[in-house]
mmCIF file of C-alpha atoms and ligand atoms in Angstrom:
data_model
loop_
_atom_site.group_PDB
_atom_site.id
_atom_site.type_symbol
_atom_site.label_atom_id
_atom_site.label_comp_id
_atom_site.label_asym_id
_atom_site.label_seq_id
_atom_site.Cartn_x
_atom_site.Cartn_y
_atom_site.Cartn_z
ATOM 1 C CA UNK A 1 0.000 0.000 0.000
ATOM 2 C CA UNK A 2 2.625 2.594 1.037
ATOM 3 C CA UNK A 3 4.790 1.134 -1.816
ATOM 4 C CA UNK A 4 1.648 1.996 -4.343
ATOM 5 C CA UNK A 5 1.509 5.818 -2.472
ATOM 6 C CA UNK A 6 5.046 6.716 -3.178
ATOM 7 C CA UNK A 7 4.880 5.426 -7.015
ATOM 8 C CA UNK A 8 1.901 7.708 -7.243
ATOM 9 C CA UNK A 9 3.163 10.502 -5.388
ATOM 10 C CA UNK A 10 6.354 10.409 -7.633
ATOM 11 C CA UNK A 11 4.489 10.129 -11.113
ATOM 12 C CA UNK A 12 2.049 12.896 -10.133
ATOM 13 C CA UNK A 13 4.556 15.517 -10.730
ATOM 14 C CA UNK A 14 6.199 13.528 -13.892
ATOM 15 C CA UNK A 15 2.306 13.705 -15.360
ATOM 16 C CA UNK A 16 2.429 17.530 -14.544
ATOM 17 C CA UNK A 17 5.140 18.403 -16.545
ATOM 18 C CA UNK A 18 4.025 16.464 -19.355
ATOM 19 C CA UNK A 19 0.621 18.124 -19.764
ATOM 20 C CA UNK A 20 2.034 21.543 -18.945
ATOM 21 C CA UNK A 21 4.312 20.839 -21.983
ATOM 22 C CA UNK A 22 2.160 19.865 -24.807
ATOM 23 C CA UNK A 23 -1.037 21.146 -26.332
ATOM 24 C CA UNK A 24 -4.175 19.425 -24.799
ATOM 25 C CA UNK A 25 -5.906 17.467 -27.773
ATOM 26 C CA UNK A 26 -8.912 19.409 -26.986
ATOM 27 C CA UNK A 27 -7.570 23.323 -27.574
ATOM 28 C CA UNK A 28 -9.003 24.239 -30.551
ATOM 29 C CA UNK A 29 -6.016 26.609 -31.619
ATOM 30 C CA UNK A 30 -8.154 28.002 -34.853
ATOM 31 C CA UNK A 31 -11.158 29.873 -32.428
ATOM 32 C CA UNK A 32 -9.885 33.772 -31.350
ATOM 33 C CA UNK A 33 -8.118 33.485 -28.234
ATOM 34 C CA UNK A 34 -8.783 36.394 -25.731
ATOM 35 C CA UNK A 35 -5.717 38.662 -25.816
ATOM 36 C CA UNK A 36 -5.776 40.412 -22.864
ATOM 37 C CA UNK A 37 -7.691 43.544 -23.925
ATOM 38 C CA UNK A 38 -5.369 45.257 -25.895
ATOM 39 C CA UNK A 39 -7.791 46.442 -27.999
ATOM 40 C CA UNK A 40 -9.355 50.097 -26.917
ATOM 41 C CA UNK A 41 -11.991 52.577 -28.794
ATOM 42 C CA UNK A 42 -12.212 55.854 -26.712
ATOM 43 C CA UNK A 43 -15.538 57.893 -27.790
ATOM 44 C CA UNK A 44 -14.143 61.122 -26.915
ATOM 45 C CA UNK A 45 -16.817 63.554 -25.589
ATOM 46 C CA UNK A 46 -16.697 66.334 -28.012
ATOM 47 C CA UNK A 47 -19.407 67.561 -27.387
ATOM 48 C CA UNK A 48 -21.898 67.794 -30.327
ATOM 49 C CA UNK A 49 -19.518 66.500 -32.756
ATOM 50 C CA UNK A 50 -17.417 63.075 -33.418
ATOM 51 C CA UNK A 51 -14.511 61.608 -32.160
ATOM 52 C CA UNK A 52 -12.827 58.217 -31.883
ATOM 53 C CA UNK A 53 -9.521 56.925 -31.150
ATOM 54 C CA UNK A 54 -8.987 53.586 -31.763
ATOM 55 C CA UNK A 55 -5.667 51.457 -29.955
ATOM 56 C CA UNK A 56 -4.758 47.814 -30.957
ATOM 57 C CA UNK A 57 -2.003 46.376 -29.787
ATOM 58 C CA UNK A 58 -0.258 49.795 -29.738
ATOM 59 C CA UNK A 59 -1.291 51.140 -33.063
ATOM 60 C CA UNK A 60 -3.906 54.032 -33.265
ATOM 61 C CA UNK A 61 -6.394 55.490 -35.678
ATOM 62 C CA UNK A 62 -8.311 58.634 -34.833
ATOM 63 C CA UNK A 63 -11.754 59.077 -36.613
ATOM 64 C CA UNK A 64 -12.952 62.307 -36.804
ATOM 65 C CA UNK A 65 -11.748 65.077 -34.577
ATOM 66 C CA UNK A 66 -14.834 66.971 -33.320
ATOM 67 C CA UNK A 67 -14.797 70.543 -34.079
ATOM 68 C CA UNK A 68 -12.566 73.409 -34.693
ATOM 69 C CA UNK A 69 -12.738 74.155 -30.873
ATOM 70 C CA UNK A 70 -12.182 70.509 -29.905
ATOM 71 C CA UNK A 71 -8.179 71.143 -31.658
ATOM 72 C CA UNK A 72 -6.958 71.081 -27.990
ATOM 73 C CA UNK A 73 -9.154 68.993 -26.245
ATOM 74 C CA UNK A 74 -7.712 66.404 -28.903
ATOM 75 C CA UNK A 75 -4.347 67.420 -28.882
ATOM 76 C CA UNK A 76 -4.523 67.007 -25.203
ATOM 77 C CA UNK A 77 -5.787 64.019 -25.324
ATOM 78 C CA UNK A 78 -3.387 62.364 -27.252
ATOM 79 C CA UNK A 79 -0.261 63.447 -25.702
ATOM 80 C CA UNK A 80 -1.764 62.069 -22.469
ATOM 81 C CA UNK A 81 -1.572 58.571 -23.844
ATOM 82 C CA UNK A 82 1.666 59.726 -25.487
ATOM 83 C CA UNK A 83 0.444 58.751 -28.989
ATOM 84 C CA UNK A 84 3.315 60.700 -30.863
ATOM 85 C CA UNK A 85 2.212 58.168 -34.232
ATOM 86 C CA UNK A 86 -1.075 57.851 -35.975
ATOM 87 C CA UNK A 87 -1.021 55.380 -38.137
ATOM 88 C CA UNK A 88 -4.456 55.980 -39.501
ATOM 89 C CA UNK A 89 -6.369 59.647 -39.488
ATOM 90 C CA UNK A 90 -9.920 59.093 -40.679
ATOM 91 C CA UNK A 91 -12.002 62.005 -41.434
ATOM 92 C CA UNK A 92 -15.180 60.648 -42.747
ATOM 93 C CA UNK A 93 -16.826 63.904 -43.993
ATOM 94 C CA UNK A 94 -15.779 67.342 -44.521
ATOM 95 C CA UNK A 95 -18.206 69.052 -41.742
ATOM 96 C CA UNK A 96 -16.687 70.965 -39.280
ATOM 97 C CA UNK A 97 -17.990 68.842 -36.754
ATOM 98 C CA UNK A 98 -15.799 65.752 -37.595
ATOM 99 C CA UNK A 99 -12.940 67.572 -39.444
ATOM 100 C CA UNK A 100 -12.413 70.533 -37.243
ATOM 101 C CA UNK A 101 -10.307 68.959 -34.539
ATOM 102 C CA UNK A 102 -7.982 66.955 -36.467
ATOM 103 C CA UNK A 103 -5.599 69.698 -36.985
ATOM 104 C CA UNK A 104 -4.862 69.523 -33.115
ATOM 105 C CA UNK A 105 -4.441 66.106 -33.874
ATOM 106 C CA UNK A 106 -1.836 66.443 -36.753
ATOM 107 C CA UNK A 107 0.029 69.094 -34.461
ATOM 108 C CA UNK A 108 -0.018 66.322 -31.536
ATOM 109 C CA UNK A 109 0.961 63.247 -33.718
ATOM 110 C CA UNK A 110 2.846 62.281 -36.957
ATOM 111 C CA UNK A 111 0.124 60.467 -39.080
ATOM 112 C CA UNK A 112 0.596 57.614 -41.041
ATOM 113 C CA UNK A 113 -2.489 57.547 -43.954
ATOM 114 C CA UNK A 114 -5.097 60.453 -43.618
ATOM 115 C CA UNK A 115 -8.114 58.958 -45.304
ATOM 116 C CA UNK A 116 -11.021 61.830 -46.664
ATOM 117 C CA UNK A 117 -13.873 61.040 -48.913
ATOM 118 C CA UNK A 118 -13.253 64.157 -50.660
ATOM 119 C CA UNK A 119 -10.226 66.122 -51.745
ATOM 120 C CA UNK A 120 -10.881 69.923 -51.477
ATOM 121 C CA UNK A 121 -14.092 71.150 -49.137
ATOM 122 C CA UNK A 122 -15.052 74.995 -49.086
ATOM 123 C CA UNK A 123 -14.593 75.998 -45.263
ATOM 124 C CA UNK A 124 -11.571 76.937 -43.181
ATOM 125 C CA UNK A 125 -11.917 73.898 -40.877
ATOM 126 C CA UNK A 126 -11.467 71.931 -44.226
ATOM 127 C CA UNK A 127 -8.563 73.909 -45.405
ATOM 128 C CA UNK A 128 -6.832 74.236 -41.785
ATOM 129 C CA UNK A 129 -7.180 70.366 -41.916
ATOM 130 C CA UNK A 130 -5.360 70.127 -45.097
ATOM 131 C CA UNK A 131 -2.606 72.307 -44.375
ATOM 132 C CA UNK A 132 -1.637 70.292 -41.618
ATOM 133 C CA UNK A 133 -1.943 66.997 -43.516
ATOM 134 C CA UNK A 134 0.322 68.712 -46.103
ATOM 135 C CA UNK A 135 3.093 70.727 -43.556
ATOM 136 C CA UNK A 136 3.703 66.335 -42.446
ATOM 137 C CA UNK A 137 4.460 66.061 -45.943
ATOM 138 C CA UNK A 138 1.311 63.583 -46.941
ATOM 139 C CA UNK A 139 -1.684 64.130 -48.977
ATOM 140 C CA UNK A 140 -5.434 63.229 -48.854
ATOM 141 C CA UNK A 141 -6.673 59.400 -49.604
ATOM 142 C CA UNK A 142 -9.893 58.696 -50.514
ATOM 143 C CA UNK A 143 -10.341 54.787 -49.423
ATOM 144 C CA UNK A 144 -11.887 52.397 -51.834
ATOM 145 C CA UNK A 145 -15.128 50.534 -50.451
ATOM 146 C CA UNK A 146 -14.401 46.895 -50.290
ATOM 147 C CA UNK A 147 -10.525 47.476 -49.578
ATOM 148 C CA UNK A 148 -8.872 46.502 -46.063
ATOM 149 C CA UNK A 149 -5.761 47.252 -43.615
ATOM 150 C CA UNK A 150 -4.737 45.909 -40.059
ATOM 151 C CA UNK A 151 -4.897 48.042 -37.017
ATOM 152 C CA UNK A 152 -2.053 45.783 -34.784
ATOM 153 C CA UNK A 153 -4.555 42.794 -34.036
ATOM 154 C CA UNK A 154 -7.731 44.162 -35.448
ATOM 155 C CA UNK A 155 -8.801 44.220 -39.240
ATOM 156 C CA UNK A 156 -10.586 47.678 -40.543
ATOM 157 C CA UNK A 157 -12.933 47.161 -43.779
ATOM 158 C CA UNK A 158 -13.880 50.225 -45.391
ATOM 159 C CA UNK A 159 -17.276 49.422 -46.637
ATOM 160 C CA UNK A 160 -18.380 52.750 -47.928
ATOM 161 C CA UNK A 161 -19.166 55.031 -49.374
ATOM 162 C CA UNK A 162 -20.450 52.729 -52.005
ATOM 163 C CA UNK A 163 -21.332 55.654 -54.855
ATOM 164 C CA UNK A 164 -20.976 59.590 -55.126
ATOM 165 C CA UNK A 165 -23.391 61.328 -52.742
ATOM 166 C CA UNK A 166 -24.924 64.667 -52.974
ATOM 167 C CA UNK A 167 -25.413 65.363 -49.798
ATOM 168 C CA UNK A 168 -21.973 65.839 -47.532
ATOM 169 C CA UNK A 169 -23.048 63.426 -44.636
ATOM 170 C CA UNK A 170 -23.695 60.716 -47.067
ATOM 171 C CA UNK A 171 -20.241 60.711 -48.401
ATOM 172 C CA UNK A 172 -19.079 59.525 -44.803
ATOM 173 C CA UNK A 173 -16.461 56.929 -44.871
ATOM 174 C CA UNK A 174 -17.852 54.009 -43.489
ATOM 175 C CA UNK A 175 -15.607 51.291 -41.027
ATOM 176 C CA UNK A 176 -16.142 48.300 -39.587
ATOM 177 C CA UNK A 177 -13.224 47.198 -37.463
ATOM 178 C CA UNK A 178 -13.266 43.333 -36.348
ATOM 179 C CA UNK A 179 -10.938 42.210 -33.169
ATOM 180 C CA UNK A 180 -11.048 38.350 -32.703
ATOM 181 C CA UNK A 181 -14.740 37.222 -32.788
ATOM 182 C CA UNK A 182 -15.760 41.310 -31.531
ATOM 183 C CA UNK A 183 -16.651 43.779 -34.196
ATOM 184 C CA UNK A 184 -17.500 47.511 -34.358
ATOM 185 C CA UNK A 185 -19.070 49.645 -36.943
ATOM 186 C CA UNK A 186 -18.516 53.444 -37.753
ATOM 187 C CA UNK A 187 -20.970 55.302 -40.192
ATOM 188 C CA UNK A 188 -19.808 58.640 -39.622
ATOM 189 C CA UNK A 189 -23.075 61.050 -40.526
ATOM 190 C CA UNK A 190 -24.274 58.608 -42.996
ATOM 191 C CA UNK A 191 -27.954 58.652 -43.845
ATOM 192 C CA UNK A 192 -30.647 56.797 -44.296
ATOM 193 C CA UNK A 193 -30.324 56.776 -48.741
ATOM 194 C CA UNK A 194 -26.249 55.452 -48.060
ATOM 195 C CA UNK A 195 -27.932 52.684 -45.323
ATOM 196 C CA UNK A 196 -29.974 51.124 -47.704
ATOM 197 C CA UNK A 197 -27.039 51.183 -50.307
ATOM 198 C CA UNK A 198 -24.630 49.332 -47.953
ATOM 199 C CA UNK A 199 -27.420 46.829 -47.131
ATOM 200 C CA UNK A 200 -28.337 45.993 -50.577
ATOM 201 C CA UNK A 201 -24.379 45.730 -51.030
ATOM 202 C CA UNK A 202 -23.579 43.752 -47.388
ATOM 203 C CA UNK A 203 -26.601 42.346 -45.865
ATOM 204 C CA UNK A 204 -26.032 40.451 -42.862
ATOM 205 C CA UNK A 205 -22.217 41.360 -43.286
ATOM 206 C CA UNK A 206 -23.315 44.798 -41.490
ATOM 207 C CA UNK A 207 -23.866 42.904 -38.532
ATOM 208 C CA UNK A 208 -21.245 44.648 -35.605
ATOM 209 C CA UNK A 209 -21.622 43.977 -31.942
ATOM 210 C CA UNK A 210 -20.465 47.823 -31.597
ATOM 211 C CA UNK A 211 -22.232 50.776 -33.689
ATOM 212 C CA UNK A 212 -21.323 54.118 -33.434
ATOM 213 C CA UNK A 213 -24.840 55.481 -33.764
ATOM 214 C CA UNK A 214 -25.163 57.549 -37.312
ATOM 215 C CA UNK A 215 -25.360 61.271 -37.377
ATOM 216 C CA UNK A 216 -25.672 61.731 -33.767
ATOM 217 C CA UNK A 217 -28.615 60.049 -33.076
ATOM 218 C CA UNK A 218 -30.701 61.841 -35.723
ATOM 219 C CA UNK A 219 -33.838 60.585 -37.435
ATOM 220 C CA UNK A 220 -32.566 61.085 -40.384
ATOM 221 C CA UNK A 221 -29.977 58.120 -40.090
ATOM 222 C CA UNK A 222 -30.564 54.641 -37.942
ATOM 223 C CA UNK A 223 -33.605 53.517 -40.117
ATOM 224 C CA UNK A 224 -35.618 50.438 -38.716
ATOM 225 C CA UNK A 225 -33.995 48.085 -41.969
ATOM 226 C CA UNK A 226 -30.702 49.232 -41.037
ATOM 227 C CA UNK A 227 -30.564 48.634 -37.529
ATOM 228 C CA UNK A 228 -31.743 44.882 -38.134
ATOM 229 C CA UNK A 229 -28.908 44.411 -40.460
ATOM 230 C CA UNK A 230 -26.391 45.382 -37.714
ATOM 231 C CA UNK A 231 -28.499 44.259 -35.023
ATOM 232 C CA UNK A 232 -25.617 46.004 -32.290
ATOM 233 C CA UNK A 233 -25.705 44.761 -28.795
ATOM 234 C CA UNK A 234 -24.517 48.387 -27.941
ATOM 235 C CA UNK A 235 -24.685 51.360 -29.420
ATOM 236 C CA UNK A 236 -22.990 55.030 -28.613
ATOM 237 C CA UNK A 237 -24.076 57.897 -29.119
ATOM 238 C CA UNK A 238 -21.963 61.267 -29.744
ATOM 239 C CA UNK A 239 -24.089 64.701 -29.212
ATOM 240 C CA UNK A 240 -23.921 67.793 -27.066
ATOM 241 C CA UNK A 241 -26.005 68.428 -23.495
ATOM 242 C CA UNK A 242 -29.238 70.023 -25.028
ATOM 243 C CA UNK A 243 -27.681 70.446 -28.117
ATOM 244 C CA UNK A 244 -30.323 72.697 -30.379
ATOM 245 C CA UNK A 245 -30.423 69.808 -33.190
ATOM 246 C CA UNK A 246 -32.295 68.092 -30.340
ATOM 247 C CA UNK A 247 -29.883 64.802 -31.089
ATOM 248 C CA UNK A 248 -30.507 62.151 -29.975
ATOM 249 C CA UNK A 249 -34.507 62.187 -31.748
ATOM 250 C CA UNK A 250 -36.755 60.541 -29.767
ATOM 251 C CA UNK A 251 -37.810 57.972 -33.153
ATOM 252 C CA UNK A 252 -33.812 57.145 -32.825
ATOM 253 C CA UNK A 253 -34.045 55.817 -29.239
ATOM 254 C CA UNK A 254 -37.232 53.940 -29.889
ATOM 255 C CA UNK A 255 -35.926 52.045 -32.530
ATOM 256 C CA UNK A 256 -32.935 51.315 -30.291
ATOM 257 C CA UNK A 257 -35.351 50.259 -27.739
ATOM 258 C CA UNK A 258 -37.097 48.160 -30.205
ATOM 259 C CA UNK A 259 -34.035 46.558 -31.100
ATOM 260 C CA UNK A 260 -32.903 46.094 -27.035
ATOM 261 C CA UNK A 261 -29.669 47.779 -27.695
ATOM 262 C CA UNK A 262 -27.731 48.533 -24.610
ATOM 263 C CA UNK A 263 -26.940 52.705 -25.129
ATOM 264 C CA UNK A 264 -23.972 54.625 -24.403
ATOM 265 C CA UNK A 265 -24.388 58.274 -24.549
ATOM 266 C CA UNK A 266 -21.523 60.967 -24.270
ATOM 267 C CA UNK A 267 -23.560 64.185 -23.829
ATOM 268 C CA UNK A 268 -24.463 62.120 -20.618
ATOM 269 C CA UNK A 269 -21.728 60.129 -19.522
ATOM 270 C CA UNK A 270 -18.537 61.857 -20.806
ATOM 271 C CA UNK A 271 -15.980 59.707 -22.807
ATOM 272 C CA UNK A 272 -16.778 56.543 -23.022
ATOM 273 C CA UNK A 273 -14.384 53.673 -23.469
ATOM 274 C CA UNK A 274 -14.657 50.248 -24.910
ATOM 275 C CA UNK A 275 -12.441 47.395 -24.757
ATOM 276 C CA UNK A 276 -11.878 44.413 -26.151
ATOM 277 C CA UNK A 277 -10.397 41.062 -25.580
ATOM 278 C CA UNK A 278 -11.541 39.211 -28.542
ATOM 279 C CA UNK A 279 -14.174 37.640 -27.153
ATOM 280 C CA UNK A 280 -15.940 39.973 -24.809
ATOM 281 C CA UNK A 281 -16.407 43.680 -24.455
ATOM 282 C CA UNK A 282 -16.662 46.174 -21.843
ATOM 283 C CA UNK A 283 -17.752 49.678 -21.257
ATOM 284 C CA UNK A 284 -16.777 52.131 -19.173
ATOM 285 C CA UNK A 285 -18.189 55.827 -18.963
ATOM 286 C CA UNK A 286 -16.150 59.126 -17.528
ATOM 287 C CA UNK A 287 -19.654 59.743 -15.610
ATOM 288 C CA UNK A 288 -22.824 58.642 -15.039
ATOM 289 C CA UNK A 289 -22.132 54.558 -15.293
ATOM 290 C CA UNK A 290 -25.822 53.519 -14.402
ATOM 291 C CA UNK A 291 -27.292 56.569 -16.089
ATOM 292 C CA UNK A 292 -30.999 56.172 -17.925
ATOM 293 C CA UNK A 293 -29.635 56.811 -21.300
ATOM 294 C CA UNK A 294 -32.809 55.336 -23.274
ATOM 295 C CA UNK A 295 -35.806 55.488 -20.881
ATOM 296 C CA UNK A 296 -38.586 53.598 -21.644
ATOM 297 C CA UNK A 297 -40.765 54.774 -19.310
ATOM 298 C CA UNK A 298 -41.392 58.935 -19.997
ATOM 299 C CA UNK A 299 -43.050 60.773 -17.330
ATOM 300 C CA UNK A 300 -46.860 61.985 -17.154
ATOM 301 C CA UNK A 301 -48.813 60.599 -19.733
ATOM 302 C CA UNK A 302 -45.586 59.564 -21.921
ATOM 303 C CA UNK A 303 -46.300 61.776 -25.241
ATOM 304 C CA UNK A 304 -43.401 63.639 -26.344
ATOM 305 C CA UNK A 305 -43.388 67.033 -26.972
ATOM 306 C CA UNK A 306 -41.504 69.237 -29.346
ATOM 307 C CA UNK A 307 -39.859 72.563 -28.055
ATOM 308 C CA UNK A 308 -39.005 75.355 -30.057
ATOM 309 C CA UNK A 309 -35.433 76.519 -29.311
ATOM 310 C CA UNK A 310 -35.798 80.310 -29.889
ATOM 311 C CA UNK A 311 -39.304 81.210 -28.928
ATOM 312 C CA UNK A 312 -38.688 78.499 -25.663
ATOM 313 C CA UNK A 313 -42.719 77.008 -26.517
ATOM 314 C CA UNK A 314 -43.468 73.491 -25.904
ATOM 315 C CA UNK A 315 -45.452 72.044 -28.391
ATOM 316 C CA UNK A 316 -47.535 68.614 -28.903
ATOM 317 C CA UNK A 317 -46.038 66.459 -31.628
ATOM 318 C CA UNK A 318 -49.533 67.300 -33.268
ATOM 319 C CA UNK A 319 -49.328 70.673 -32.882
ATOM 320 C CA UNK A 320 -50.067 72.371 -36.486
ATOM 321 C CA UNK A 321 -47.658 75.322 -35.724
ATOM 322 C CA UNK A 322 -44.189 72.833 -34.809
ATOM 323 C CA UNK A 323 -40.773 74.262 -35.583
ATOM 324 C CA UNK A 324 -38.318 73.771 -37.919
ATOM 325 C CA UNK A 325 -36.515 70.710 -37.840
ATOM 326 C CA UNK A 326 -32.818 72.631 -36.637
ATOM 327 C CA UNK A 327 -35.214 74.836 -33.948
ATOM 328 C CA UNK A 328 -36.434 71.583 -32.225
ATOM 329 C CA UNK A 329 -36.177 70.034 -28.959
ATOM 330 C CA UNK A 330 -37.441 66.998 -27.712
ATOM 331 C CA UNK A 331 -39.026 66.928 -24.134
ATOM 332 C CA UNK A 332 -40.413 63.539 -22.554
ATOM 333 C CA UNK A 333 -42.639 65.367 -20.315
ATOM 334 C CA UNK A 334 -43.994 69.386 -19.712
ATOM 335 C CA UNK A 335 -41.930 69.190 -16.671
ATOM 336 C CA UNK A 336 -38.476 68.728 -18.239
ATOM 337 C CA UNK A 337 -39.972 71.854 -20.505
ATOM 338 C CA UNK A 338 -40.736 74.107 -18.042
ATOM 339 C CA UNK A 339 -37.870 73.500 -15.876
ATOM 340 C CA UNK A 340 -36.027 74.563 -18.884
ATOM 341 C CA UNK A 341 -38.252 77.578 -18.805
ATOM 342 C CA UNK A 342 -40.206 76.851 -21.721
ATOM 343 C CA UNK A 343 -44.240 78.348 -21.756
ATOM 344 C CA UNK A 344 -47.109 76.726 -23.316
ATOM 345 C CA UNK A 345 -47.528 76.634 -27.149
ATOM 346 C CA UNK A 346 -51.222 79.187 -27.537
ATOM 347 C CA UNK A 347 -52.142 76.937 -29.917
ATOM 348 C CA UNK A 348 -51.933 73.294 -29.033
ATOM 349 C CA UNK A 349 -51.845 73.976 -25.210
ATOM 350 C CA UNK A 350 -54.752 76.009 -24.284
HETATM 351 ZN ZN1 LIG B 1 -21.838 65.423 -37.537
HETATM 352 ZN ZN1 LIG B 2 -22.231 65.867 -41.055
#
């Protein structure tokens, strides 16, 4: 018996190092193996504007840069993580609100490719952009849909734009970025005409577990057919506190609802940051963590009414006399108006 304990105590360890040496037959070597979360997308609160910065396994790609007065709110923010190299600068449409900041950027970093839909834009944002893309020495690439690069770990497809677009937020350069089995999707201000075009060119490819919300929550991007496509576990938002676009619209963050997306929203929260290991991901919000950023319970009687920026009147959605679509405001309850100091409408609130 005590014979038959030592032989077992002594092969014990001899069994050890063999398995610790060799593969287990099991390990199935060709599934994503989580990689410690060096993968990072910080949704930089720019206020009512865009901004992303993107880290994998120490390379970075910044898309958009918020606007003109975000220059040193970005170039701070970058020489805080001491990101001296850019290897990709996206700017996915020439408004200022996307293009403005990246000459901060530029001044903070050396860039790598600058990717722009378009080549010459009439505004100084656009021109203060491309004078700092030039003093580096590079020049302005417009990406071709259907072409690829690697980001460290990740792989970014450039799915769009798909054709020549009219209007300016349409021409947004459109990303999806994949990290092991994790995926994230950026649309820029693309609306709902380019949505149906990538759909009708992806389908079910679309699908990301991340989407950066279109156009800052506005109606006119996010449509129903779209957001199936995708079908996002989370979605972020980028706007401004009571911004006077009145992003995010209310139909935005009922389809979200609809669709039981889980919502990040910087006008609430601050900069939010994602991370990845490959297999999961995980939020994390400068403020406001737990904060109701998609109620689905309004207040009262749970209409929503429509305020009117500049005359400060509260009006039901039915009202026959409702602003203009830049004038509006979206209030889930009279309340939240008149604490803002807003007065009934004289003709729909009698
Ligand atoms: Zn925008
Ligand atoms: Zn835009």
């Amino acid at each position: 018996m005590r014979k038959k304990l030592l032989l077992f105590l002594f092969i014990l360890p001899v069994i050890f190092i063999l398995l610790s040496g060799c593969d287990f037959p099991y390990q199935d070597h060709s599934a994503p193996a989580t990689t410690g979360g060096d993968f990072t997308v910080y949704f930089i609160d720019v206020d009512q504007a865009d901004s992303a910065l993107v880290i994998c396994d120490g390379e970075a790609m910044l898309i958009d840069g918020g606007n003109v007065g975000d220059s040193d709110l970005i170039y701070t923010f970058l020489t805080d993580k001491n990101i001296t190299y850019l290897d990709y600068v996206v700017c996915t449409h020439a408004h200022e609100d996307h293009v403005g900041g990246l000459s901060g950027a530029l001044n903070a970093a050396a860039a790598g490719t600058v990717f722009c839909p378009v080549d010459s834009y009439d505004s100084g944002a656009f021109e203060n952009f491309k004078s700092a893309v030039s003093k580096q020495g590079l020049e302005l690439t417009a990406p071709a849909a259907g072409s690829a690069f690697t980001l460290g770990g990740a792989e970014v497809s450039i799915l769009g734009p798909l054709f020549e677009y009219a209007d300016t937020n349409n021409t947004s350069i459109v990303l999806k970025i994949t990290y092991g089995d994790t995926s994230f999707l950026f649309t820029g201000d693309m609306e709902r005409d380019a949505e149906l075009d990538l759909i009708e060119e992806y389908g079910s490819a679309l699908s990301s577990d991340v989407l950066k919300t279109g156009h800052h929550g506005s109606v006119t991007s996010s449509s129903y057919v779209f957001l199936y496509e995708v079908s996002p576990a989370y979605a972020v938002i980028s706007c401004g506190k009571d911004n006077s676009y009145g992003h995010p619209h209310e139909e935005v963050l009922s389809r979200l609802r609809d669709a039981d997306v889980t919502l990040f929203r910087t006008d609430m929260q601050g900069t939010i940051t994602c991370t990845s290991d490959g297999v999961n991901i995980y939020f994390e919000t400068e403020r406001n963590s737990d904060a109701v950023t998609n109620p689905t319970e309004t207040s009262g009687d749970g209409a929503v009414y429509i305020g009117n920026v500049n005359s400060k009147k509260p009006h039901l959605q039915t009202c026959t006399s409702l602003p203009e679509e830049k004038n509006r405001v979206i209030f889930h309850s009279l309340e939240e108006a008149y604490a803002l100091g807003y007065e009934g409408c004289s003709i729909c609130m009698k």
